[in-house]
Structure formats: C-alpha cells, structure tokens
Tab-separated table of C-alpha atoms and ligand atoms in Angstrom:
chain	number	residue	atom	x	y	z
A	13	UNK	CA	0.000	0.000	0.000
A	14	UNK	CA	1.170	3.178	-0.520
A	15	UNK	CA	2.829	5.275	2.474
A	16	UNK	CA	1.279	8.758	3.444
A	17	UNK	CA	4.136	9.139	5.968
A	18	UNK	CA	7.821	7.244	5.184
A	19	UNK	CA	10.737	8.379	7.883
A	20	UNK	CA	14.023	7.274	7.485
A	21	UNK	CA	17.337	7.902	9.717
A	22	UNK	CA	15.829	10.272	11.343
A	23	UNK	CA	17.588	12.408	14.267
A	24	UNK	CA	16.124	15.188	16.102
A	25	UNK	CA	18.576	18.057	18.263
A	26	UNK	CA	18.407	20.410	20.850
A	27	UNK	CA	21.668	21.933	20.692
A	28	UNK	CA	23.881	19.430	21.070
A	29	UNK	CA	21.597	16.921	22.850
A	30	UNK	CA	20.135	14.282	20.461
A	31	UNK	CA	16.906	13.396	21.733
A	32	UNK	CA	15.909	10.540	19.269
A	33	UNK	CA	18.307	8.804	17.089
A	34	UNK	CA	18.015	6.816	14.086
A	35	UNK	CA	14.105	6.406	13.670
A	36	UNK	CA	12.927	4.927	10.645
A	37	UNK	CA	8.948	4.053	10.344
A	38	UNK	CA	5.896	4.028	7.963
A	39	UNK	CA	2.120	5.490	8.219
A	40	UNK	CA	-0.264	4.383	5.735
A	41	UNK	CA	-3.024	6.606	4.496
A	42	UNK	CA	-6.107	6.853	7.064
A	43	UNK	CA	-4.817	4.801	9.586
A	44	UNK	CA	-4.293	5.559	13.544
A	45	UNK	CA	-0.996	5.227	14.860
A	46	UNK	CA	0.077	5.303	18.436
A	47	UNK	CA	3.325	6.260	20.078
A	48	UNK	CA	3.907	4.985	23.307
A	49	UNK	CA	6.988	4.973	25.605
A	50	UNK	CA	8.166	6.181	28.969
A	51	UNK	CA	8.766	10.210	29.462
A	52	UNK	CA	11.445	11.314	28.538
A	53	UNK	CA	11.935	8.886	25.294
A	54	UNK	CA	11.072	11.434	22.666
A	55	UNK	CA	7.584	11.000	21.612
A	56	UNK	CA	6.574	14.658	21.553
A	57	UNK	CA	9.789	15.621	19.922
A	58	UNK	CA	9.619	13.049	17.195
A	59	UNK	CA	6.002	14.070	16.598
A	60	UNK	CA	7.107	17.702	16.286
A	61	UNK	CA	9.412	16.498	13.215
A	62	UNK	CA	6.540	15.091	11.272
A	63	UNK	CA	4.999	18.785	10.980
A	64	UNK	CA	8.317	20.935	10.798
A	65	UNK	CA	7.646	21.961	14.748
A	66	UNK	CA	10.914	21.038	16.051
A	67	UNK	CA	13.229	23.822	14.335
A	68	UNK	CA	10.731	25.837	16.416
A	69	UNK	CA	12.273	25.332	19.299
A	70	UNK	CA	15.862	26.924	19.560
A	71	UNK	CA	18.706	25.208	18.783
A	72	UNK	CA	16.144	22.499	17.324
A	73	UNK	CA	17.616	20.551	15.169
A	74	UNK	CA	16.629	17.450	12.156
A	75	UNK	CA	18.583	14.941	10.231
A	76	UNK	CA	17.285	12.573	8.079
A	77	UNK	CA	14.160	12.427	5.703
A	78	UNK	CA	10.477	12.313	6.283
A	79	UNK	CA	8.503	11.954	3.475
A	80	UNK	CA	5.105	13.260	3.136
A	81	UNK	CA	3.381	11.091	0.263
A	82	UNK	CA	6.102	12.596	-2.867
A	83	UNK	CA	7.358	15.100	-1.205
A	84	UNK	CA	10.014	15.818	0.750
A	85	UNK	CA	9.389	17.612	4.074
A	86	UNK	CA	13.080	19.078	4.633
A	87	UNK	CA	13.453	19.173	1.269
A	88	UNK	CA	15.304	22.303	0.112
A	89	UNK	CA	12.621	25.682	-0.738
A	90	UNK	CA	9.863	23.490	1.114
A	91	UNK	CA	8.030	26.151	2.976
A	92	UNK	CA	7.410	24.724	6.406
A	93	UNK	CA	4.316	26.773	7.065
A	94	UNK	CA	2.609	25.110	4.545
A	95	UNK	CA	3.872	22.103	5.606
A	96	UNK	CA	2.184	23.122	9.227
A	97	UNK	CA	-1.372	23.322	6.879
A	98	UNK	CA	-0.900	19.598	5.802
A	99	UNK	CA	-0.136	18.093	9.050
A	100	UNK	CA	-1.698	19.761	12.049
A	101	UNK	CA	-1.466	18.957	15.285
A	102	UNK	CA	-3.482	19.049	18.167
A	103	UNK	CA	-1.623	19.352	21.688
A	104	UNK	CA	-2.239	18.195	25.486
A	105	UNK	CA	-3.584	21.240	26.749
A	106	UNK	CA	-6.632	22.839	24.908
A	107	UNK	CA	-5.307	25.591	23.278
A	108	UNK	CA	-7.807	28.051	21.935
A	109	UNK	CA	-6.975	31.422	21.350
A	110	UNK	CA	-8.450	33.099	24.449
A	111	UNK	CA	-9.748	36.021	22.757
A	112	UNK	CA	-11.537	34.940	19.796
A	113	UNK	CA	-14.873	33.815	19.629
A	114	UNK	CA	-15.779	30.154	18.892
A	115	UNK	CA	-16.006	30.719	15.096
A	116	UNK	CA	-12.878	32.707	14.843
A	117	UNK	CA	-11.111	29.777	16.415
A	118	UNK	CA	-12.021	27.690	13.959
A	119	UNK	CA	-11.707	29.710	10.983
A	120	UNK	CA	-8.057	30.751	11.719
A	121	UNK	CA	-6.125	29.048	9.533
A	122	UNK	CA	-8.560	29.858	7.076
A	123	UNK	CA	-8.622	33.611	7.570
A	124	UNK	CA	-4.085	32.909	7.213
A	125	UNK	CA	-4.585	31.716	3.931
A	126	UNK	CA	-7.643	34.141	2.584
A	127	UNK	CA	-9.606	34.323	-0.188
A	128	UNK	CA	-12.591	32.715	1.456
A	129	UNK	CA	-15.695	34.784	1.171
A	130	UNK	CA	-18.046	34.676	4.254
A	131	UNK	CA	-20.577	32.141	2.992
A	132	UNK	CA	-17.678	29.620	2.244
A	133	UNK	CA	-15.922	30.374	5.550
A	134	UNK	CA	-19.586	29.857	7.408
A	135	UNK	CA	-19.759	26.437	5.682
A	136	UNK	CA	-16.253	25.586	6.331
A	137	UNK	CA	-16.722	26.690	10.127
A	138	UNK	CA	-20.138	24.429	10.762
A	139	UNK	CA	-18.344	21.486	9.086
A	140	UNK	CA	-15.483	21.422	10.840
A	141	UNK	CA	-17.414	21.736	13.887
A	142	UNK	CA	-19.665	19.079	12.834
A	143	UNK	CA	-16.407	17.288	12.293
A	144	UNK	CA	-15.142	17.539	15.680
A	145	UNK	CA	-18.465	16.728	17.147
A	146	UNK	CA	-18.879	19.718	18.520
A	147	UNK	CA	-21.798	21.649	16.612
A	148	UNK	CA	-25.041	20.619	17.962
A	149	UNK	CA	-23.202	22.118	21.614
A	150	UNK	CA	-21.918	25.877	20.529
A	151	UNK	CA	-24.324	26.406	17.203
A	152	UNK	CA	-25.828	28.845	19.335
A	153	UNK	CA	-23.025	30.478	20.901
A	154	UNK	CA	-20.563	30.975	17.638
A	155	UNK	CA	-19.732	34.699	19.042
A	156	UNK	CA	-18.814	33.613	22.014
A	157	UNK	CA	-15.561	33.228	23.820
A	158	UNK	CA	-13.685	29.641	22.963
A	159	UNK	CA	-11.584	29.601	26.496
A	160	UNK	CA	-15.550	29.753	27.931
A	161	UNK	CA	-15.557	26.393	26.903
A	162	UNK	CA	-15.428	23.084	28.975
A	163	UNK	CA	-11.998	21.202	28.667
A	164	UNK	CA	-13.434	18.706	26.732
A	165	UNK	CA	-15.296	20.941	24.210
A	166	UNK	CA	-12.171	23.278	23.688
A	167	UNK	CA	-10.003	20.243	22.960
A	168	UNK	CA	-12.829	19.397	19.919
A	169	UNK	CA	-12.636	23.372	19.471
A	170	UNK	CA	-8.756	22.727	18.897
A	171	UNK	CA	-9.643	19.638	16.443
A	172	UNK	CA	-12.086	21.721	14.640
A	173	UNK	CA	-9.448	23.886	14.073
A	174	UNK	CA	-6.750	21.614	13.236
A	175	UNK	CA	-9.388	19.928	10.323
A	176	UNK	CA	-10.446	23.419	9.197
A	177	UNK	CA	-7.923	24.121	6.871
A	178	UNK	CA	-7.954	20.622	5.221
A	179	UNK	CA	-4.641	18.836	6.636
A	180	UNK	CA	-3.628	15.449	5.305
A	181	UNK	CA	-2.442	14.008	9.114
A	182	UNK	CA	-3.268	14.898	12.223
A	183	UNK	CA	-1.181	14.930	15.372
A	184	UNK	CA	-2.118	14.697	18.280
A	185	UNK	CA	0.361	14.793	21.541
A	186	UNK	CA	-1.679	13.275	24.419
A	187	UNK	CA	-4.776	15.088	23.580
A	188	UNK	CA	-6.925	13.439	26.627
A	189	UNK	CA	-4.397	14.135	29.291
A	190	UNK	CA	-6.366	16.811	30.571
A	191	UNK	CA	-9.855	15.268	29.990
A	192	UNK	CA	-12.462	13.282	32.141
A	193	UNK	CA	-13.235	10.048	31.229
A	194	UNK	CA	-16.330	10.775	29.316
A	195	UNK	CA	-14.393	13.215	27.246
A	196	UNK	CA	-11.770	11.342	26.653
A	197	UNK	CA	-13.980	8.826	25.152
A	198	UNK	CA	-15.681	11.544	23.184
A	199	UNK	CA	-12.179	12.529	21.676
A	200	UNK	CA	-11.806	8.232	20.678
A	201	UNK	CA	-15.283	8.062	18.973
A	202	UNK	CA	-13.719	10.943	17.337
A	203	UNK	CA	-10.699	9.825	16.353
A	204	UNK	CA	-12.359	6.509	14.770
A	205	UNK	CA	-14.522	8.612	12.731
A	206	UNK	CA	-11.374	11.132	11.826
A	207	UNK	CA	-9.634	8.186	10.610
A	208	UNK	CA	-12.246	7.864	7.482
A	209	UNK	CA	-10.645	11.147	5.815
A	210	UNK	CA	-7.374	11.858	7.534
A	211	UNK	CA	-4.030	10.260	8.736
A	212	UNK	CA	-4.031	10.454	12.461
A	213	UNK	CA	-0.660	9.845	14.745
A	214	UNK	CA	-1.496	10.085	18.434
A	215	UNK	CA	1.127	10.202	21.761
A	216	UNK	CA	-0.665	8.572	24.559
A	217	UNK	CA	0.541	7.429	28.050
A	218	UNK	CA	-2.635	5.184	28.415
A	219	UNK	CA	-2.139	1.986	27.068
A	220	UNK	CA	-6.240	1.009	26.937
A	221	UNK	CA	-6.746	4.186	24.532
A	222	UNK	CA	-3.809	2.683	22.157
A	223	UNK	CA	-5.320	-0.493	22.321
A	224	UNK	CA	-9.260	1.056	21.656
A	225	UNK	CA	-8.679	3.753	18.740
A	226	UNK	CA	-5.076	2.938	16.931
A	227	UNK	CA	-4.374	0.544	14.134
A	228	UNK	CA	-0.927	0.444	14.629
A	229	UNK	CA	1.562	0.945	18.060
A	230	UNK	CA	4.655	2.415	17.753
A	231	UNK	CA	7.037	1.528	21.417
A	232	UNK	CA	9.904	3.767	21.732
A	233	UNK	CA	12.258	3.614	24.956
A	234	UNK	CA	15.492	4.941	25.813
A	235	UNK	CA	18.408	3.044	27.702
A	236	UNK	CA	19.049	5.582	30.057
A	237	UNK	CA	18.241	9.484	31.093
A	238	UNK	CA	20.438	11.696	29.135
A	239	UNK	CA	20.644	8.958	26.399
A	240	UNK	CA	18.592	9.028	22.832
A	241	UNK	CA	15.323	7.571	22.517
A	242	UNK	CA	14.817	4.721	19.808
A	243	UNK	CA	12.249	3.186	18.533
A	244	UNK	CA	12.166	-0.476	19.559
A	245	UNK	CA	9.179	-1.897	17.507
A	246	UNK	CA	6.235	-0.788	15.390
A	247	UNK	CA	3.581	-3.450	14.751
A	248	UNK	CA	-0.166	-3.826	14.341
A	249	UNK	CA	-1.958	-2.634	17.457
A	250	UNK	CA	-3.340	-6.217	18.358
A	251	UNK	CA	0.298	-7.396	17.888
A	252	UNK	CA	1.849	-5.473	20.103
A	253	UNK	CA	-0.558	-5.808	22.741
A	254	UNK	CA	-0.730	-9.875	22.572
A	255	UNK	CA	2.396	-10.722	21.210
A	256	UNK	CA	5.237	-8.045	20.822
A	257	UNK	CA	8.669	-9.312	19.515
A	258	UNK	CA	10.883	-7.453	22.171
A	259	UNK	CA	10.954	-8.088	25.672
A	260	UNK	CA	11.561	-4.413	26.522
A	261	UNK	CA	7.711	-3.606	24.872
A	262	UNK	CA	5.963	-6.623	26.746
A	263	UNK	CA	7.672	-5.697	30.145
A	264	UNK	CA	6.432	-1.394	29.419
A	265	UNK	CA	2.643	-2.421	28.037
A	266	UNK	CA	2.198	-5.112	31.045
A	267	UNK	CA	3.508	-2.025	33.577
A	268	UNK	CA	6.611	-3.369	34.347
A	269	UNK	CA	8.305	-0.102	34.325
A	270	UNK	CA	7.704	3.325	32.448
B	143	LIG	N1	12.942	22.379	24.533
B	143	LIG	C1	13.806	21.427	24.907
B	143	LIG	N2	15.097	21.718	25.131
B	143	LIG	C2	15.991	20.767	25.499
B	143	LIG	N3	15.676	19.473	25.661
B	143	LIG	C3	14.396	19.120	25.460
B	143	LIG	C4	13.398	20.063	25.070
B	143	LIG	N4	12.215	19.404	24.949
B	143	LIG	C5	12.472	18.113	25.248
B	143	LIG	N5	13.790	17.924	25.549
B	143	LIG	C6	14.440	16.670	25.922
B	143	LIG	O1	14.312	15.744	24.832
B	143	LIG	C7	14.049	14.434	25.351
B	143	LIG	C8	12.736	13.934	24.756
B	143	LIG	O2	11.676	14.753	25.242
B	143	LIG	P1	10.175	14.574	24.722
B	143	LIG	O3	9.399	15.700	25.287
B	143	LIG	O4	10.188	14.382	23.269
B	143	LIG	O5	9.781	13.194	25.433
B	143	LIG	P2	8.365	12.484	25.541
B	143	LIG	O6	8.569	11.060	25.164
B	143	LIG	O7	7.335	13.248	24.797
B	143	LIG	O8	8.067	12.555	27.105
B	143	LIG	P3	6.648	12.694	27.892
B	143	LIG	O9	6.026	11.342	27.831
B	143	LIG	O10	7.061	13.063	29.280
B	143	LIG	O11	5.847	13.758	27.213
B	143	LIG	C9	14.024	14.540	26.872
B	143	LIG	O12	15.309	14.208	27.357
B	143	LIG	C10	13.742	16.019	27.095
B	143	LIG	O13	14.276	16.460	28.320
B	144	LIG	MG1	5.607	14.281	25.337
C-alpha cells in the first residue's frame, strides 16, 4: 500500500543533545498510529518532526528524511508553514486562542490563507465543527468566547481547528491528558470517525486508549536518562498488545516499568 508518511534515519537536536536517534517508520493513508513509551523517550519531539515543529524550538535541530506522500518535508525551498497546513497537530492542553470567539477559532487558519468569502468560511466553520463533534453544543453560541468552553469541548474546538484548513495528518500529543473520562472517550469516537478522511498519529501514556482507537503501536524507549530515545518496535496494534517481539515492549505495556 502506498505510504502517506515514510521516515528514514531520522535524528532530532536540541543543541547538542540528540533526543531521538536513528528512527525509521511508515504510516499508511487513514490509519491511527500510536506512540507509546516512557517520558522522557522522545515521543513529543519526534512528533514535532513530522509537521516541521521542532526547528521551532531553539537550537532544534533534524537529520534525516520524512517523506510526506512525494514530497520531501526538509526538502530544500519546502516552505514549512505550509507544511504546518498539511499536518496539524493538536496538543495536550486545549489551546484556543483566548480572545476569539468560537467561530474565529475555527476559521483561523482559514482567515491565514484568505480568499474565502463569508458564505464559504460559514460552511467551512459548521463542518469542521460538525467534524469535531462539537456543533449541535456551541451552534448557538458561535460569538462567544472559545476559552468559555469546557476542557473537553475546547479540545474538539482545537480539532475543529486543526481539520479546518484541510490537513492530510493529524497529530495529536496526548490530547486526553487533561480530559475526564467521558471526554476522553468523546475525543476516541472521534478519532475513529477522523480516521475515514485523515491520517491520524497520536502520543498517549494510556495503554487502553492505544489499544481502543489505533491501528498500529509504535514503542519507543530509551536506555538511560540523558541517552537518545529509539524506537524499539512498530507493529499492528493487536500485535503489540498480545504478542510483541521485544521483551523491553511486553515488560512497558504489562507495567513493568515506564
Ligand atoms: N525544549 C527542549 N530543550 C531541550 N531538551 C528538550 C526540550 N524538549 C524536550 N527535551 C528533551 O528531549 C528528550 C525527549 O523529550 P520529549 O518531550 O520528546 O519526550 P516524551 O517522550 O514526549 O516525554 P513525555 O512522555 O514526558 O511527554 C528529553 O530528554 C527532554 O528532556
Ligand atoms: Mg511528550
């Protein structure tokens, strides 16, 4: 099948510190993937190279290639913004902007780009919403502030935002760490139904929400603090949860350490 994602020899930086070394893996087209792994192993950091994020950070750093589909993501002349547009990301903490009204939220990314007339952008704005299961709850509240917003509705705020503009993946960096239970399962249903139209790669800590909404784990580890993290295995989901091939996966996902 063809790969929407392909990552080879990759290396991430800060300053001198390499936080993941040598990580080679592929996503296929609308598929979940989970990363799991103890803190510290570079989850967040790897999933910050798959969108251009890390150079963010100073002294952030990348070797190696990730491809997006044909094209080359540090590629020379690639512009990472739009690179940012293709794969979004949705982080741990709700993020709305605190000033803007619900439907500004969501039409953003949209308002970045332009050219939208207001009709469009209104359709764009209920979809997305609709999207992120979210609608049927702020319809009647568009103008209204986004941070006035329950935790769990401003993390589908920040989804409906993320699939406003369009991307082709999703990223997600444990976006139910802050949520109740019955929120969190709101954000899996979610996810499931994402999955349909978009490439979704999700960090969790919870090893029951890996199992439940991806199709495919990803275990990375790292032999000691102040050492790279790796990735050990990648398998199907089921696979890694019955049967992994390295002891070091079986002893994290059965709570042996981590
Ligand atoms: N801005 C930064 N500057 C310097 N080092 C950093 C920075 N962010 C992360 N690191 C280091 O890079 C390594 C990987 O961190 P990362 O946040 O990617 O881990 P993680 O697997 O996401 O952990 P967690 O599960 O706790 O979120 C760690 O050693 C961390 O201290
Ligand atoms: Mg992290």
């Amino acid at each position: 099948m063809a790969k929407r994602i392909d990552v080879s020899g990759l290396n991430a930086y800060y300053g001198s510190f390499r936080a993941i070394e040598d990580i080679s893996m592929t996503v296929e087209p609308r598929t979940v993937t989970a990363f799991i792994g103890p803190s510290g192993c570079g989850k967040s950091t790897f999933l910050r190279t798959l969108n251009r994020m890390h150079e963010v950070t100073p002294g952030g750093r990348v070797e190696g290639k990730v491809m997006l589909d044909d094209e080359d993501l540090y590629g020379a002349g690639v512009d990472p913004v739009s690179v940012r547009r293709e794969v979004g990301m949705v982080f741990q903490r709700p993020n709305p902007f605190p000033t803007m009204s619900i439907y500004d939220n969501v039409a953003a990314g949209l308002k970045l780009v332009g050219g939208k007339k207001k009709s469009e952008m209104d359709d764009v704005v209920e979809k997305s919403l609709k999207g992120a299961n979210l609608w049927n709850e702020v319809k009647d509240r568009l103008g209204k502030p986004g941070s006035g917003l329950s935790g769990g509705q401003q993390q589908r705020l920040c989804i409906a935002r993320a699939i406003a503009v369009e991307p082709n993946v999703l990223l997600m960096d444990e976006p139910c760490s802050a949520l109740d239970p019955i929120s969190t399962l709101a954000i899996e249903d979610l996810i499931g139904e994402l999955k349909e139209r978009f490439t979704i790669v999700i960090v969790t800590h919870n090893m029951q929400q890996a199992a439940r909404v991806s199709d495919r784990t990803a275990f990375f580890n790292l032999a000691a603090v102040g050492q790279p993290g790796k990735l050990i295995e990648i398998d199907d989901t089921e696979r890694i949860f019955s049967n992994p091939s390295v002891q070091a996966t079986e002893d994290y996902i059965s709570g042996r350490f981590g």
